[in-house]
């Protein structure tokens, strides 16, 4: 009598060990940051408690956590408002940056001339840009904030995409030339697929910047429905633990945007995660 054969094991003898190795790798990625975070919070709590640091200088993590729990509904509601502005601005800025990079990649002159312009655009400070856009558009709408986000995310997406579009394998270029492929076909079949890792590198950088720009742009008036306006309101009323609780909400929102960008990168370029 013979023992039954595990079909999955027979198809892939290295499967179980590979699965255990992936689990161990996943734990190795997650556990060290968690330990560092717990140790940092414990040290922070000890410094504030034992050192008797004034709450307006640095609130204790326990006080911030209490305010975060107490105001969770408000944080979620304002986080959705800021997140919507960040998402719309991120999508708009990414589309414009991709189109501009594809146009600039058509010639070396356009690429060299567009980079300084993009760098100058990136140097625009939000503190000056937000009030100007509030005056140009209605301060009671979300258009100025979304435009601020779009301008901020334009540079990292544009620069990384342009670099990816220009780094074409010479063998692929010669192959497409031998087929007498048009410029559009060359971009669609060779340049864009090859530039995907660079595009997502820029998108990962832009995802966190989008949340920062959306929150900071709320400091300069307009609708009082976002995390930034609640941070300034709580700080003005000397409710510093509550202000830090809204800051923590902004951090969580930025982390969500980054993880979504990372997930999209894994789905679009699965060969990079193997």
mmCIF file of C-alpha atoms in Angstrom:
data_model
loop_
_atom_site.group_PDB
_atom_site.id
_atom_site.type_symbol
_atom_site.label_atom_id
_atom_site.label_comp_id
_atom_site.label_asym_id
_atom_site.label_seq_id
_atom_site.Cartn_x
_atom_site.Cartn_y
_atom_site.Cartn_z
ATOM 1 C CA UNK A 1 0.000 0.000 0.000
ATOM 2 C CA UNK A 2 1.450 3.382 -0.983
ATOM 3 C CA UNK A 3 0.956 6.710 0.794
ATOM 4 C CA UNK A 4 -1.220 9.316 -0.996
ATOM 5 C CA UNK A 5 0.758 11.883 -2.956
ATOM 6 C CA UNK A 6 0.302 15.589 -2.211
ATOM 7 C CA UNK A 7 -0.316 17.018 -5.700
ATOM 8 C CA UNK A 8 0.722 20.542 -4.708
ATOM 9 C CA UNK A 9 3.974 19.225 -3.237
ATOM 10 C CA UNK A 10 4.565 17.063 -6.281
ATOM 11 C CA UNK A 11 4.018 20.012 -8.616
ATOM 12 C CA UNK A 12 6.344 22.265 -6.642
ATOM 13 C CA UNK A 13 8.631 20.389 -4.205
ATOM 14 C CA UNK A 14 10.126 23.644 -2.990
ATOM 15 C CA UNK A 15 6.712 25.194 -2.337
ATOM 16 C CA UNK A 16 6.413 24.716 1.471
ATOM 17 C CA UNK A 17 9.942 25.846 2.176
ATOM 18 C CA UNK A 18 9.480 28.801 -0.151
ATOM 19 C CA UNK A 19 6.252 29.721 1.652
ATOM 20 C CA UNK A 20 7.980 29.557 5.047
ATOM 21 C CA UNK A 21 10.817 31.670 3.709
ATOM 22 C CA UNK A 22 8.370 34.313 2.428
ATOM 23 C CA UNK A 23 6.595 34.346 5.817
ATOM 24 C CA UNK A 24 9.915 34.801 7.603
ATOM 25 C CA UNK A 25 10.883 37.582 5.191
ATOM 26 C CA UNK A 26 7.528 39.294 5.801
ATOM 27 C CA UNK A 27 7.998 39.141 9.572
ATOM 28 C CA UNK A 28 11.554 40.452 9.213
ATOM 29 C CA UNK A 29 10.173 43.468 7.314
ATOM 30 C CA UNK A 30 7.360 44.222 9.806
ATOM 31 C CA UNK A 31 8.784 43.366 13.248
ATOM 32 C CA UNK A 32 11.883 45.659 13.408
ATOM 33 C CA UNK A 33 9.944 48.868 12.534
ATOM 34 C CA UNK A 34 7.289 47.946 15.108
ATOM 35 C CA UNK A 35 9.922 47.402 17.802
ATOM 36 C CA UNK A 36 11.601 50.708 16.974
ATOM 37 C CA UNK A 37 8.207 52.495 17.052
ATOM 38 C CA UNK A 38 7.262 50.991 20.439
ATOM 39 C CA UNK A 39 10.677 51.819 21.905
ATOM 40 C CA UNK A 40 10.471 55.378 20.556
ATOM 41 C CA UNK A 41 6.996 55.931 22.014
ATOM 42 C CA UNK A 42 8.078 54.524 25.392
ATOM 43 C CA UNK A 43 11.107 56.836 25.465
ATOM 44 C CA UNK A 44 8.920 59.793 24.449
ATOM 45 C CA UNK A 45 6.430 59.024 27.244
ATOM 46 C CA UNK A 46 9.235 58.680 29.804
ATOM 47 C CA UNK A 47 10.889 61.949 28.763
ATOM 48 C CA UNK A 48 7.618 63.884 29.045
ATOM 49 C CA UNK A 49 6.515 62.244 32.312
ATOM 50 C CA UNK A 50 9.827 62.177 34.178
ATOM 51 C CA UNK A 51 11.161 65.385 32.708
ATOM 52 C CA UNK A 52 7.903 67.243 33.365
ATOM 53 C CA UNK A 53 7.885 68.786 29.901
ATOM 54 C CA UNK A 54 5.101 71.327 29.462
ATOM 55 C CA UNK A 55 2.206 70.032 27.278
ATOM 56 C CA UNK A 56 2.470 73.014 24.926
ATOM 57 C CA UNK A 57 6.096 72.084 24.257
ATOM 58 C CA UNK A 58 5.579 68.355 23.752
ATOM 59 C CA UNK A 59 2.412 66.431 24.760
ATOM 60 C CA UNK A 60 2.827 62.846 25.921
ATOM 61 C CA UNK A 61 1.894 60.034 23.493
ATOM 62 C CA UNK A 62 -0.739 58.834 25.986
ATOM 63 C CA UNK A 63 -2.453 62.271 25.901
ATOM 64 C CA UNK A 64 -2.293 62.340 22.104
ATOM 65 C CA UNK A 65 -3.718 58.820 21.917
ATOM 66 C CA UNK A 66 -6.564 59.779 24.252
ATOM 67 C CA UNK A 67 -7.454 62.785 22.090
ATOM 68 C CA UNK A 68 -7.129 60.679 18.938
ATOM 69 C CA UNK A 69 -9.643 58.159 20.285
ATOM 70 C CA UNK A 70 -12.011 60.830 21.593
ATOM 71 C CA UNK A 71 -12.018 62.737 18.275
ATOM 72 C CA UNK A 72 -11.852 59.731 15.984
ATOM 73 C CA UNK A 73 -15.116 60.539 14.175
ATOM 74 C CA UNK A 74 -13.978 64.108 13.480
ATOM 75 C CA UNK A 75 -10.534 62.926 12.384
ATOM 76 C CA UNK A 76 -12.084 60.460 9.924
ATOM 77 C CA UNK A 77 -14.479 63.090 8.565
ATOM 78 C CA UNK A 78 -11.786 65.764 8.122
ATOM 79 C CA UNK A 79 -9.352 63.135 6.862
ATOM 80 C CA UNK A 80 -11.788 62.226 4.091
ATOM 81 C CA UNK A 81 -12.029 65.901 3.087
ATOM 82 C CA UNK A 82 -8.244 66.335 3.002
ATOM 83 C CA UNK A 83 -7.811 62.935 1.361
ATOM 84 C CA UNK A 84 -10.248 63.814 -1.419
ATOM 85 C CA UNK A 85 -8.362 67.033 -2.163
ATOM 86 C CA UNK A 86 -5.063 65.139 -2.103
ATOM 87 C CA UNK A 87 -6.391 62.386 -4.390
ATOM 88 C CA UNK A 88 -7.897 64.760 -6.978
ATOM 89 C CA UNK A 89 -4.743 66.884 -7.024
ATOM 90 C CA UNK A 90 -2.530 63.790 -7.220
ATOM 91 C CA UNK A 91 -4.441 62.363 -10.194
ATOM 92 C CA UNK A 92 -4.490 65.728 -11.978
ATOM 93 C CA UNK A 93 -0.802 66.440 -11.381
ATOM 94 C CA UNK A 94 0.197 62.898 -12.382
ATOM 95 C CA UNK A 95 -1.729 63.040 -15.681
ATOM 96 C CA UNK A 96 -0.226 66.418 -16.594
ATOM 97 C CA UNK A 97 3.268 65.240 -15.596
ATOM 98 C CA UNK A 98 2.983 62.043 -17.677
ATOM 99 C CA UNK A 99 1.803 63.955 -20.766
ATOM 100 C CA UNK A 100 4.522 66.592 -20.319
ATOM 101 C CA UNK A 101 7.209 63.921 -19.882
ATOM 102 C CA UNK A 102 6.078 62.058 -23.010
ATOM 103 C CA UNK A 103 6.159 65.313 -24.994
ATOM 104 C CA UNK A 104 9.571 66.319 -23.599
ATOM 105 C CA UNK A 105 11.030 62.875 -24.331
ATOM 106 C CA UNK A 106 10.471 63.354 -28.059
ATOM 107 C CA UNK A 107 13.611 65.470 -28.418
ATOM 108 C CA UNK A 108 16.728 66.184 -26.403
ATOM 109 C CA UNK A 109 16.171 69.942 -26.719
ATOM 110 C CA UNK A 110 12.681 69.757 -25.197
ATOM 111 C CA UNK A 111 13.909 67.498 -22.384
ATOM 112 C CA UNK A 112 16.836 69.776 -21.513
ATOM 113 C CA UNK A 113 14.641 72.895 -21.676
ATOM 114 C CA UNK A 114 11.764 71.497 -19.631
ATOM 115 C CA UNK A 115 13.783 70.288 -16.636
ATOM 116 C CA UNK A 116 14.719 73.809 -15.372
ATOM 117 C CA UNK A 117 11.110 74.935 -15.830
ATOM 118 C CA UNK A 118 9.881 71.975 -13.778
ATOM 119 C CA UNK A 119 12.521 72.657 -11.128
ATOM 120 C CA UNK A 120 11.390 76.291 -10.902
ATOM 121 C CA UNK A 121 7.793 75.119 -10.542
ATOM 122 C CA UNK A 122 8.879 72.771 -7.766
ATOM 123 C CA UNK A 123 10.580 75.663 -5.940
ATOM 124 C CA UNK A 124 7.286 77.529 -5.531
ATOM 125 C CA UNK A 125 6.535 77.604 -1.774
ATOM 126 C CA UNK A 126 3.086 76.486 -0.686
ATOM 127 C CA UNK A 127 2.958 79.367 1.789
ATOM 128 C CA UNK A 128 2.985 81.806 -1.161
ATOM 129 C CA UNK A 129 1.086 79.688 -3.652
ATOM 130 C CA UNK A 130 -2.007 78.923 -1.545
ATOM 131 C CA UNK A 131 -3.065 82.548 -0.826
ATOM 132 C CA UNK A 132 -2.573 83.506 -4.491
ATOM 133 C CA UNK A 133 -4.745 80.628 -5.705
ATOM 134 C CA UNK A 134 -7.334 81.458 -3.035
ATOM 135 C CA UNK A 135 -7.569 84.956 -4.528
ATOM 136 C CA UNK A 136 -7.694 83.667 -8.112
ATOM 137 C CA UNK A 137 -10.443 81.143 -7.366
ATOM 138 C CA UNK A 138 -13.194 81.088 -4.781
ATOM 139 C CA UNK A 139 -11.755 80.560 -1.320
ATOM 140 C CA UNK A 140 -14.901 78.635 -0.390
ATOM 141 C CA UNK A 141 -14.173 75.930 -2.988
ATOM 142 C CA UNK A 142 -11.612 73.149 -2.972
ATOM 143 C CA UNK A 143 -10.129 74.151 -6.341
ATOM 144 C CA UNK A 144 -7.172 76.148 -4.910
ATOM 145 C CA UNK A 145 -6.133 73.285 -2.603
ATOM 146 C CA UNK A 146 -6.346 70.711 -5.368
ATOM 147 C CA UNK A 147 -4.293 72.929 -7.678
ATOM 148 C CA UNK A 148 -1.645 73.307 -4.963
ATOM 149 C CA UNK A 149 -1.448 69.520 -4.677
ATOM 150 C CA UNK A 150 -1.262 69.104 -8.464
ATOM 151 C CA UNK A 151 1.616 71.595 -8.716
ATOM 152 C CA UNK A 152 3.518 69.957 -5.847
ATOM 153 C CA UNK A 153 3.239 66.397 -7.215
ATOM 154 C CA UNK A 154 4.080 67.436 -10.801
ATOM 155 C CA UNK A 155 7.866 67.595 -10.338
ATOM 156 C CA UNK A 156 8.673 64.114 -8.921
ATOM 157 C CA UNK A 157 6.394 62.354 -11.410
ATOM 158 C CA UNK A 158 7.678 64.399 -14.365
ATOM 159 C CA UNK A 159 11.392 64.016 -13.571
ATOM 160 C CA UNK A 160 11.223 60.280 -12.890
ATOM 161 C CA UNK A 161 9.024 59.556 -15.912
ATOM 162 C CA UNK A 162 11.256 61.604 -18.211
ATOM 163 C CA UNK A 163 14.303 59.723 -16.972
ATOM 164 C CA UNK A 164 12.573 56.398 -17.590
ATOM 165 C CA UNK A 165 11.442 57.390 -21.072
ATOM 166 C CA UNK A 166 14.970 58.438 -22.052
ATOM 167 C CA UNK A 167 16.661 55.276 -20.772
ATOM 168 C CA UNK A 168 15.701 53.004 -23.643
ATOM 169 C CA UNK A 169 17.667 49.830 -24.307
ATOM 170 C CA UNK A 170 19.642 50.386 -27.562
ATOM 171 C CA UNK A 171 18.742 46.868 -28.707
ATOM 172 C CA UNK A 172 15.039 47.622 -28.402
ATOM 173 C CA UNK A 173 15.502 50.910 -30.249
ATOM 174 C CA UNK A 174 17.323 49.192 -33.117
ATOM 175 C CA UNK A 175 14.650 46.492 -33.248
ATOM 176 C CA UNK A 176 11.838 49.043 -33.535
ATOM 177 C CA UNK A 177 13.845 50.976 -36.150
ATOM 178 C CA UNK A 178 14.195 47.791 -38.172
ATOM 179 C CA UNK A 179 10.394 47.467 -38.119
ATOM 180 C CA UNK A 180 10.053 51.137 -39.172
ATOM 181 C CA UNK A 181 7.814 51.681 -36.131
ATOM 182 C CA UNK A 182 6.194 55.074 -35.725
ATOM 183 C CA UNK A 183 6.978 57.351 -32.790
ATOM 184 C CA UNK A 184 3.624 56.570 -31.178
ATOM 185 C CA UNK A 185 4.166 52.813 -31.503
ATOM 186 C CA UNK A 186 7.705 53.138 -30.156
ATOM 187 C CA UNK A 187 6.415 55.068 -27.114
ATOM 188 C CA UNK A 188 3.506 52.685 -26.498
ATOM 189 C CA UNK A 189 5.390 49.406 -26.927
ATOM 190 C CA UNK A 190 8.891 50.207 -25.665
ATOM 191 C CA UNK A 191 9.240 53.489 -23.835
ATOM 192 C CA UNK A 192 6.190 53.410 -21.563
ATOM 193 C CA UNK A 193 6.613 49.770 -20.383
ATOM 194 C CA UNK A 194 10.301 50.394 -19.740
ATOM 195 C CA UNK A 195 9.532 53.607 -17.845
ATOM 196 C CA UNK A 196 6.938 52.037 -15.507
ATOM 197 C CA UNK A 197 9.382 51.488 -12.572
ATOM 198 C CA UNK A 198 10.472 55.129 -12.816
ATOM 199 C CA UNK A 199 6.830 56.308 -13.023
ATOM 200 C CA UNK A 200 5.941 54.475 -9.831
ATOM 201 C CA UNK A 201 9.055 55.746 -8.076
ATOM 202 C CA UNK A 202 7.811 59.264 -8.756
ATOM 203 C CA UNK A 203 4.260 58.307 -7.790
ATOM 204 C CA UNK A 204 5.418 56.928 -4.431
ATOM 205 C CA UNK A 205 7.231 60.177 -3.697
ATOM 206 C CA UNK A 206 4.244 62.224 -4.882
ATOM 207 C CA UNK A 207 1.687 60.275 -2.817
ATOM 208 C CA UNK A 208 3.069 61.503 0.511
ATOM 209 C CA UNK A 209 3.709 64.996 -0.864
ATOM 210 C CA UNK A 210 0.069 65.197 -1.971
ATOM 211 C CA UNK A 211 -1.202 64.728 1.598
ATOM 212 C CA UNK A 212 1.315 67.235 2.983
ATOM 213 C CA UNK A 213 0.339 69.823 0.356
ATOM 214 C CA UNK A 214 -3.397 69.275 0.947
ATOM 215 C CA UNK A 215 -3.050 69.694 4.718
ATOM 216 C CA UNK A 216 -0.689 72.692 4.583
ATOM 217 C CA UNK A 217 -2.824 74.514 1.987
ATOM 218 C CA UNK A 218 -5.709 74.425 4.504
ATOM 219 C CA UNK A 219 -3.724 76.675 6.850
ATOM 220 C CA UNK A 220 -4.476 79.703 4.662
ATOM 221 C CA UNK A 221 -8.224 80.086 5.005
ATOM 222 C CA UNK A 222 -11.054 78.703 2.945
ATOM 223 C CA UNK A 223 -13.280 75.806 3.935
ATOM 224 C CA UNK A 224 -12.774 74.549 7.500
ATOM 225 C CA UNK A 225 -13.443 70.914 6.679
ATOM 226 C CA UNK A 226 -9.946 69.400 6.557
ATOM 227 C CA UNK A 227 -7.229 68.206 8.917
ATOM 228 C CA UNK A 228 -5.094 71.315 8.392
ATOM 229 C CA UNK A 229 -7.834 73.693 9.525
ATOM 230 C CA UNK A 230 -8.486 71.559 12.628
ATOM 231 C CA UNK A 231 -4.772 71.543 13.500
ATOM 232 C CA UNK A 232 -4.585 75.347 13.376
ATOM 233 C CA UNK A 233 -7.868 75.698 15.281
ATOM 234 C CA UNK A 234 -6.758 73.344 18.087
ATOM 235 C CA UNK A 235 -3.325 74.982 18.336
ATOM 236 C CA UNK A 236 -4.899 78.461 18.484
ATOM 237 C CA UNK A 237 -7.017 77.277 21.432
ATOM 238 C CA UNK A 238 -3.898 75.821 23.146
ATOM 239 C CA UNK A 239 -5.395 72.319 22.829
ATOM 240 C CA UNK A 240 -2.023 70.882 21.860
ATOM 241 C CA UNK A 241 -2.744 67.173 22.452
ATOM 242 C CA UNK A 242 -5.804 67.518 20.172
ATOM 243 C CA UNK A 243 -3.697 69.324 17.563
ATOM 244 C CA UNK A 244 -1.169 66.469 17.681
ATOM 245 C CA UNK A 245 -4.040 63.986 17.353
ATOM 246 C CA UNK A 246 -5.018 65.618 14.048
ATOM 247 C CA UNK A 247 -1.338 65.572 13.035
ATOM 248 C CA UNK A 248 -1.373 61.840 13.743
ATOM 249 C CA UNK A 249 -4.461 61.568 11.520
ATOM 250 C CA UNK A 250 -2.535 63.322 8.721
ATOM 251 C CA UNK A 251 0.359 60.867 9.187
ATOM 252 C CA UNK A 252 -2.021 57.910 8.889
ATOM 253 C CA UNK A 253 -3.553 59.449 5.750
ATOM 254 C CA UNK A 254 -0.118 59.899 4.179
ATOM 255 C CA UNK A 255 0.787 56.308 5.038
ATOM 256 C CA UNK A 256 -2.443 55.073 3.394
ATOM 257 C CA UNK A 257 -1.618 56.991 0.206
ATOM 258 C CA UNK A 258 1.924 55.577 0.173
ATOM 259 C CA UNK A 259 0.745 52.000 0.693
ATOM 260 C CA UNK A 260 -1.833 52.319 -2.099
ATOM 261 C CA UNK A 261 0.876 53.632 -4.437
ATOM 262 C CA UNK A 262 3.114 50.718 -3.386
ATOM 263 C CA UNK A 263 0.281 48.235 -4.038
ATOM 264 C CA UNK A 264 -0.364 49.703 -7.498
ATOM 265 C CA UNK A 265 3.358 49.395 -8.245
ATOM 266 C CA UNK A 266 3.358 45.731 -7.222
ATOM 267 C CA UNK A 267 0.321 45.058 -9.434
ATOM 268 C CA UNK A 268 1.701 46.931 -12.457
ATOM 269 C CA UNK A 269 5.271 45.607 -12.191
ATOM 270 C CA UNK A 270 4.981 42.140 -10.621
ATOM 271 C CA UNK A 271 8.412 41.093 -11.922
ATOM 272 C CA UNK A 272 10.109 43.538 -9.510
ATOM 273 C CA UNK A 273 8.713 41.788 -6.406
ATOM 274 C CA UNK A 274 9.943 38.319 -7.362
#
